[in-house]
Amino acid sequence: MRITISGKNLDITEGLRSAVEEKLTRLEKYFTPDTIVNVTLSVTKKRYQKMEVTIPVKGHIIRAEQESNDMYVTIDLVEEVIEAQLKKYRQKLVSQQQASGNFKQEFIDAESSDEEEVQIIRSKKFGMKPMFPEDACVQMELLGHSFYVFRNAESDEVNVVYKRKDGNYGLIEADN
């Protein structure tokens, strides 16, 4: 693996560089040697230590982003998230019999446990009254949810509003 580490509002010390490389080299058992891993370390306005890792693999991107008060804790969290994503992605590769791309064949062939499978444990049905996206944001806040599905009064399409990490709102519309 080729790891590229960059800093944003942060100087990359030798200690940070070695901690990141030590954690991420544990992922070498999954990837081929020519896999590129992009890492960005930063400090947010609220003084949180943030780490973003992006690994492009055959038409997809494996990405993890975590933040905490301590950069070394953040590095540990990101590594755990990536490993969990890789196990889910392996299931997809095996079930769809896709080409393995940047993954080692041993990783693809390894037995997977049942706990790695996605399971839907609850299903809901509800009526959707047409409303404007701004009204949907208000309704989402009243419910205390991070997203809200609604029928857009302007387009009569099903849309989703969601709360972004920066505190703003996003709107997802179907691209027809």
PDB file of N, CA, C and O in Angstrom, residues 124 126-153 157-164 169-173:
ATOM      1  N   LYS A 124     -41.110   0.371   8.485  1.00  0.00           N
ATOM      2  CA  LYS A 124     -42.176   1.315   8.800  1.00  0.00           C
ATOM      3  C   LYS A 124     -42.901   1.716   7.531  1.00  0.00           C
ATOM      4  O   LYS A 124     -42.296   1.818   6.468  1.00  0.00           O
ATOM      5  N   PHE A 126     -45.757   4.815   6.348  1.00  0.00           N
ATOM      6  CA  PHE A 126     -46.457   6.011   6.785  1.00  0.00           C
ATOM      7  C   PHE A 126     -46.903   6.807   5.574  1.00  0.00           C
ATOM      8  O   PHE A 126     -46.309   6.729   4.505  1.00  0.00           O
ATOM      9  N   GLY A 127     -47.964   7.552   5.765  1.00  0.00           N
ATOM     10  CA  GLY A 127     -48.465   8.405   4.705  1.00  0.00           C
ATOM     11  C   GLY A 127     -47.601   9.643   4.586  1.00  0.00           C
ATOM     12  O   GLY A 127     -47.063  10.141   5.574  1.00  0.00           O
ATOM     13  N   MET A 128     -47.454  10.139   3.356  1.00  0.00           N
ATOM     14  CA  MET A 128     -46.624  11.329   3.153  1.00  0.00           C
ATOM     15  C   MET A 128     -47.473  12.438   2.566  1.00  0.00           C
ATOM     16  O   MET A 128     -47.940  12.340   1.441  1.00  0.00           O
ATOM     17  N   LYS A 129     -47.664  13.487   3.362  1.00  0.00           N
ATOM     18  CA  LYS A 129     -48.366  14.666   2.861  1.00  0.00           C
ATOM     19  C   LYS A 129     -47.353  15.524   2.111  1.00  0.00           C
ATOM     20  O   LYS A 129     -46.205  15.632   2.535  1.00  0.00           O
ATOM     21  N   PRO A 130     -47.780  16.127   1.023  1.00  0.00           N
ATOM     22  CA  PRO A 130     -46.854  17.020   0.317  1.00  0.00           C
ATOM     23  C   PRO A 130     -46.448  18.196   1.206  1.00  0.00           C
ATOM     24  O   PRO A 130     -47.277  18.754   1.934  1.00  0.00           O
ATOM     25  N   MET A 131     -45.167  18.533   1.184  1.00  0.00           N
ATOM     26  CA  MET A 131     -44.662  19.683   1.933  1.00  0.00           C
ATOM     27  C   MET A 131     -43.429  20.232   1.249  1.00  0.00           C
ATOM     28  O   MET A 131     -42.818  19.559   0.423  1.00  0.00           O
ATOM     29  N   PHE A 132     -43.070  21.428   1.615  1.00  0.00           N
ATOM     30  CA  PHE A 132     -41.875  22.057   1.078  1.00  0.00           C
ATOM     31  C   PHE A 132     -40.651  21.589   1.857  1.00  0.00           C
ATOM     32  O   PHE A 132     -40.766  21.217   3.034  1.00  0.00           O
ATOM     33  N   PRO A 133     -39.455  21.581   1.246  1.00  0.00           N
ATOM     34  CA  PRO A 133     -38.242  21.107   1.935  1.00  0.00           C
ATOM     35  C   PRO A 133     -37.985  21.813   3.272  1.00  0.00           C
ATOM     36  O   PRO A 133     -37.568  21.177   4.239  1.00  0.00           O
ATOM     37  N   GLU A 134     -38.269  23.106   3.334  1.00  0.00           N
ATOM     38  CA  GLU A 134     -38.050  23.835   4.591  1.00  0.00           C
ATOM     39  C   GLU A 134     -38.965  23.306   5.691  1.00  0.00           C
ATOM     40  O   GLU A 134     -38.560  23.176   6.844  1.00  0.00           O
ATOM     41  N   ASP A 135     -40.224  22.987   5.333  1.00  0.00           N
ATOM     42  CA  ASP A 135     -41.159  22.417   6.306  1.00  0.00           C
ATOM     43  C   ASP A 135     -40.700  21.030   6.752  1.00  0.00           C
ATOM     44  O   ASP A 135     -40.860  20.654   7.914  1.00  0.00           O
ATOM     45  N   ALA A 136     -40.138  20.274   5.824  1.00  0.00           N
ATOM     46  CA  ALA A 136     -39.628  18.945   6.163  1.00  0.00           C
ATOM     47  C   ALA A 136     -38.466  19.052   7.153  1.00  0.00           C
ATOM     48  O   ALA A 136     -38.337  18.227   8.060  1.00  0.00           O
ATOM     49  N   CYS A 137     -37.620  20.084   7.001  1.00  0.00           N
ATOM     50  CA  CYS A 137     -36.511  20.298   7.947  1.00  0.00           C
ATOM     51  C   CYS A 137     -37.046  20.597   9.340  1.00  0.00           C
ATOM     52  O   CYS A 137     -36.532  20.072  10.341  1.00  0.00           O
ATOM     53  N   VAL A 138     -38.084  21.416   9.408  1.00  0.00           N
ATOM     54  CA  VAL A 138     -38.694  21.730  10.705  1.00  0.00           C
ATOM     55  C   VAL A 138     -39.271  20.466  11.329  1.00  0.00           C
ATOM     56  O   VAL A 138     -39.076  20.189  12.519  1.00  0.00           O
ATOM     57  N   GLN A 139     -39.971  19.663  10.526  1.00  0.00           N
ATOM     58  CA  GLN A 139     -40.559  18.416  11.027  1.00  0.00           C
ATOM     59  C   GLN A 139     -39.459  17.463  11.514  1.00  0.00           C
ATOM     60  O   GLN A 139     -39.601  16.824  12.552  1.00  0.00           O
ATOM     61  N   MET A 140     -38.352  17.374  10.767  1.00  0.00           N
ATOM     62  CA  MET A 140     -37.225  16.524  11.162  1.00  0.00           C
ATOM     63  C   MET A 140     -36.681  16.955  12.513  1.00  0.00           C
ATOM     64  O   MET A 140     -36.414  16.130  13.382  1.00  0.00           O
ATOM     65  N   GLU A 141     -36.505  18.256  12.702  1.00  0.00           N
ATOM     66  CA  GLU A 141     -35.995  18.778  13.975  1.00  0.00           C
ATOM     67  C   GLU A 141     -36.954  18.484  15.113  1.00  0.00           C
ATOM     68  O   GLU A 141     -36.539  18.131  16.220  1.00  0.00           O
ATOM     69  N   LEU A 142     -38.269  18.626  14.857  1.00  0.00           N
ATOM     70  CA  LEU A 142     -39.264  18.349  15.898  1.00  0.00           C
ATOM     71  C   LEU A 142     -39.222  16.885  16.334  1.00  0.00           C
ATOM     72  O   LEU A 142     -39.419  16.569  17.511  1.00  0.00           O
ATOM     73  N   LEU A 143     -38.942  15.992  15.381  1.00  0.00           N
ATOM     74  CA  LEU A 143     -38.867  14.566  15.691  1.00  0.00           C
ATOM     75  C   LEU A 143     -37.517  14.174  16.293  1.00  0.00           C
ATOM     76  O   LEU A 143     -37.376  13.089  16.845  1.00  0.00           O
ATOM     77  N   GLY A 144     -36.506  15.045  16.135  1.00  0.00           N
ATOM     78  CA  GLY A 144     -35.177  14.728  16.653  1.00  0.00           C
ATOM     79  C   GLY A 144     -34.419  13.734  15.788  1.00  0.00           C
ATOM     80  O   GLY A 144     -33.534  13.042  16.270  1.00  0.00           O
ATOM     81  N   HIS A 145     -34.768  13.646  14.513  1.00  0.00           N
ATOM     82  CA  HIS A 145     -34.106  12.714  13.603  1.00  0.00           C
ATOM     83  C   HIS A 145     -33.004  13.427  12.826  1.00  0.00           C
ATOM     84  O   HIS A 145     -32.944  14.652  12.780  1.00  0.00           O
ATOM     85  N   SER A 146     -32.148  12.640  12.177  1.00  0.00           N
ATOM     86  CA  SER A 146     -31.083  13.226  11.369  1.00  0.00           C
ATOM     87  C   SER A 146     -31.463  13.274   9.883  1.00  0.00           C
ATOM     88  O   SER A 146     -30.740  13.831   9.076  1.00  0.00           O
ATOM     89  N   PHE A 147     -32.597  12.660   9.513  1.00  0.00           N
ATOM     90  CA  PHE A 147     -33.100  12.748   8.146  1.00  0.00           C
ATOM     91  C   PHE A 147     -34.617  12.645   8.173  1.00  0.00           C
ATOM     92  O   PHE A 147     -35.208  12.224   9.176  1.00  0.00           O
ATOM     93  N   TYR A 148     -35.250  13.027   7.069  1.00  0.00           N
ATOM     94  CA  TYR A 148     -36.706  12.982   6.993  1.00  0.00           C
ATOM     95  C   TYR A 148     -37.110  12.761   5.545  1.00  0.00           C
ATOM     96  O   TYR A 148     -36.675  13.478   4.640  1.00  0.00           O
ATOM     97  N   VAL A 149     -37.962  11.760   5.306  1.00  0.00           N
ATOM     98  CA  VAL A 149     -38.455  11.431   3.977  1.00  0.00           C
ATOM     99  C   VAL A 149     -39.813  12.110   3.799  1.00  0.00           C
ATOM    100  O   VAL A 149     -40.666  12.029   4.682  1.00  0.00           O
ATOM    101  N   PHE A 150     -40.015  12.773   2.662  1.00  0.00           N
ATOM    102  CA  PHE A 150     -41.268  13.489   2.453  1.00  0.00           C
ATOM    103  C   PHE A 150     -41.568  13.576   0.959  1.00  0.00           C
ATOM    104  O   PHE A 150     -40.711  13.318   0.114  1.00  0.00           O
ATOM    105  N   ARG A 151     -42.820  13.946   0.634  1.00  0.00           N
ATOM    106  CA  ARG A 151     -43.214  14.180  -0.755  1.00  0.00           C
ATOM    107  C   ARG A 151     -43.126  15.683  -0.992  1.00  0.00           C
ATOM    108  O   ARG A 151     -43.764  16.462  -0.305  1.00  0.00           O
ATOM    109  N   ASN A 152     -42.307  16.077  -1.962  1.00  0.00           N
ATOM    110  CA  ASN A 152     -42.072  17.487  -2.254  1.00  0.00           C
ATOM    111  C   ASN A 152     -43.318  18.101  -2.901  1.00  0.00           C
ATOM    112  O   ASN A 152     -43.826  17.598  -3.902  1.00  0.00           O
ATOM    113  N   ALA A 153     -43.831  19.186  -2.295  1.00  0.00           N
ATOM    114  CA  ALA A 153     -45.039  19.852  -2.786  1.00  0.00           C
ATOM    115  C   ALA A 153     -44.831  20.474  -4.160  1.00  0.00           C
ATOM    116  O   ALA A 153     -45.784  20.617  -4.928  1.00  0.00           O
ATOM    117  N   GLU A 157     -42.402  14.575  -6.023  1.00  0.00           N
ATOM    118  CA  GLU A 157     -41.447  13.464  -5.930  1.00  0.00           C
ATOM    119  C   GLU A 157     -41.128  13.188  -4.471  1.00  0.00           C
ATOM    120  O   GLU A 157     -41.226  14.078  -3.620  1.00  0.00           O
ATOM    121  N   VAL A 158     -40.688  11.962  -4.174  1.00  0.00           N
ATOM    122  CA  VAL A 158     -40.231  11.633  -2.831  1.00  0.00           C
ATOM    123  C   VAL A 158     -38.809  12.158  -2.684  1.00  0.00           C
ATOM    124  O   VAL A 158     -37.945  11.873  -3.519  1.00  0.00           O
ATOM    125  N   ASN A 159     -38.556  12.964  -1.656  1.00  0.00           N
ATOM    126  CA  ASN A 159     -37.251  13.553  -1.378  1.00  0.00           C
ATOM    127  C   ASN A 159     -36.842  13.235   0.050  1.00  0.00           C
ATOM    128  O   ASN A 159     -37.648  12.765   0.848  1.00  0.00           O
ATOM    129  N   VAL A 160     -35.586  13.519   0.361  1.00  0.00           N
ATOM    130  CA  VAL A 160     -35.064  13.343   1.712  1.00  0.00           C
ATOM    131  C   VAL A 160     -34.309  14.610   2.098  1.00  0.00           C
ATOM    132  O   VAL A 160     -33.505  15.111   1.311  1.00  0.00           O
ATOM    133  N   VAL A 161     -34.588  15.124   3.302  1.00  0.00           N
ATOM    134  CA  VAL A 161     -33.754  16.181   3.865  1.00  0.00           C
ATOM    135  C   VAL A 161     -32.939  15.542   4.973  1.00  0.00           C
ATOM    136  O   VAL A 161     -33.379  14.581   5.606  1.00  0.00           O
ATOM    137  N   TYR A 162     -31.731  16.055   5.191  1.00  0.00           N
ATOM    138  CA  TYR A 162     -30.872  15.482   6.222  1.00  0.00           C
ATOM    139  C   TYR A 162     -30.045  16.575   6.872  1.00  0.00           C
ATOM    140  O   TYR A 162     -29.799  17.624   6.299  1.00  0.00           O
ATOM    141  N   LYS A 163     -29.627  16.298   8.099  1.00  0.00           N
ATOM    142  CA  LYS A 163     -28.785  17.235   8.850  1.00  0.00           C
ATOM    143  C   LYS A 163     -27.339  16.886   8.558  1.00  0.00           C
ATOM    144  O   LYS A 163     -26.908  15.749   8.723  1.00  0.00           O
ATOM    145  N   ARG A 164     -26.582  17.868   8.101  1.00  0.00           N
ATOM    146  CA  ARG A 164     -25.167  17.673   7.782  1.00  0.00           C
ATOM    147  C   ARG A 164     -24.324  17.815   9.040  1.00  0.00           C
ATOM    148  O   ARG A 164     -24.761  18.382  10.031  1.00  0.00           O
ATOM    149  N   TYR A 169     -28.390  21.876   6.386  1.00  0.00           N
ATOM    150  CA  TYR A 169     -29.293  20.846   5.893  1.00  0.00           C
ATOM    151  C   TYR A 169     -28.965  20.500   4.458  1.00  0.00           C
ATOM    152  O   TYR A 169     -28.484  21.334   3.694  1.00  0.00           O
ATOM    153  N   GLY A 170     -29.263  19.259   4.088  1.00  0.00           N
ATOM    154  CA  GLY A 170     -29.084  18.806   2.713  1.00  0.00           C
ATOM    155  C   GLY A 170     -30.402  18.286   2.191  1.00  0.00           C
ATOM    156  O   GLY A 170     -31.268  17.858   2.964  1.00  0.00           O
ATOM    157  N   LEU A 171     -30.569  18.289   0.868  1.00  0.00           N
ATOM    158  CA  LEU A 171     -31.768  17.778   0.209  1.00  0.00           C
ATOM    159  C   LEU A 171     -31.346  16.768  -0.831  1.00  0.00           C
ATOM    160  O   LEU A 171     -30.473  17.041  -1.662  1.00  0.00           O
ATOM    161  N   ILE A 172     -31.971  15.603  -0.813  1.00  0.00           N
ATOM    162  CA  ILE A 172     -31.717  14.555  -1.812  1.00  0.00           C
ATOM    163  C   ILE A 172     -32.951  14.431  -2.691  1.00  0.00           C
ATOM    164  O   ILE A 172     -34.047  14.201  -2.197  1.00  0.00           O
ATOM    165  N   GLU A 173     -32.731  14.626  -3.995  1.00  0.00           N
ATOM    166  CA  GLU A 173     -33.804  14.518  -4.977  1.00  0.00           C
ATOM    167  C   GLU A 173     -33.428  13.446  -5.987  1.00  0.00           C
ATOM    168  O   GLU A 173     -32.267  13.255  -6.294  1.00  0.00           O
TER     169      GLU A 173
END
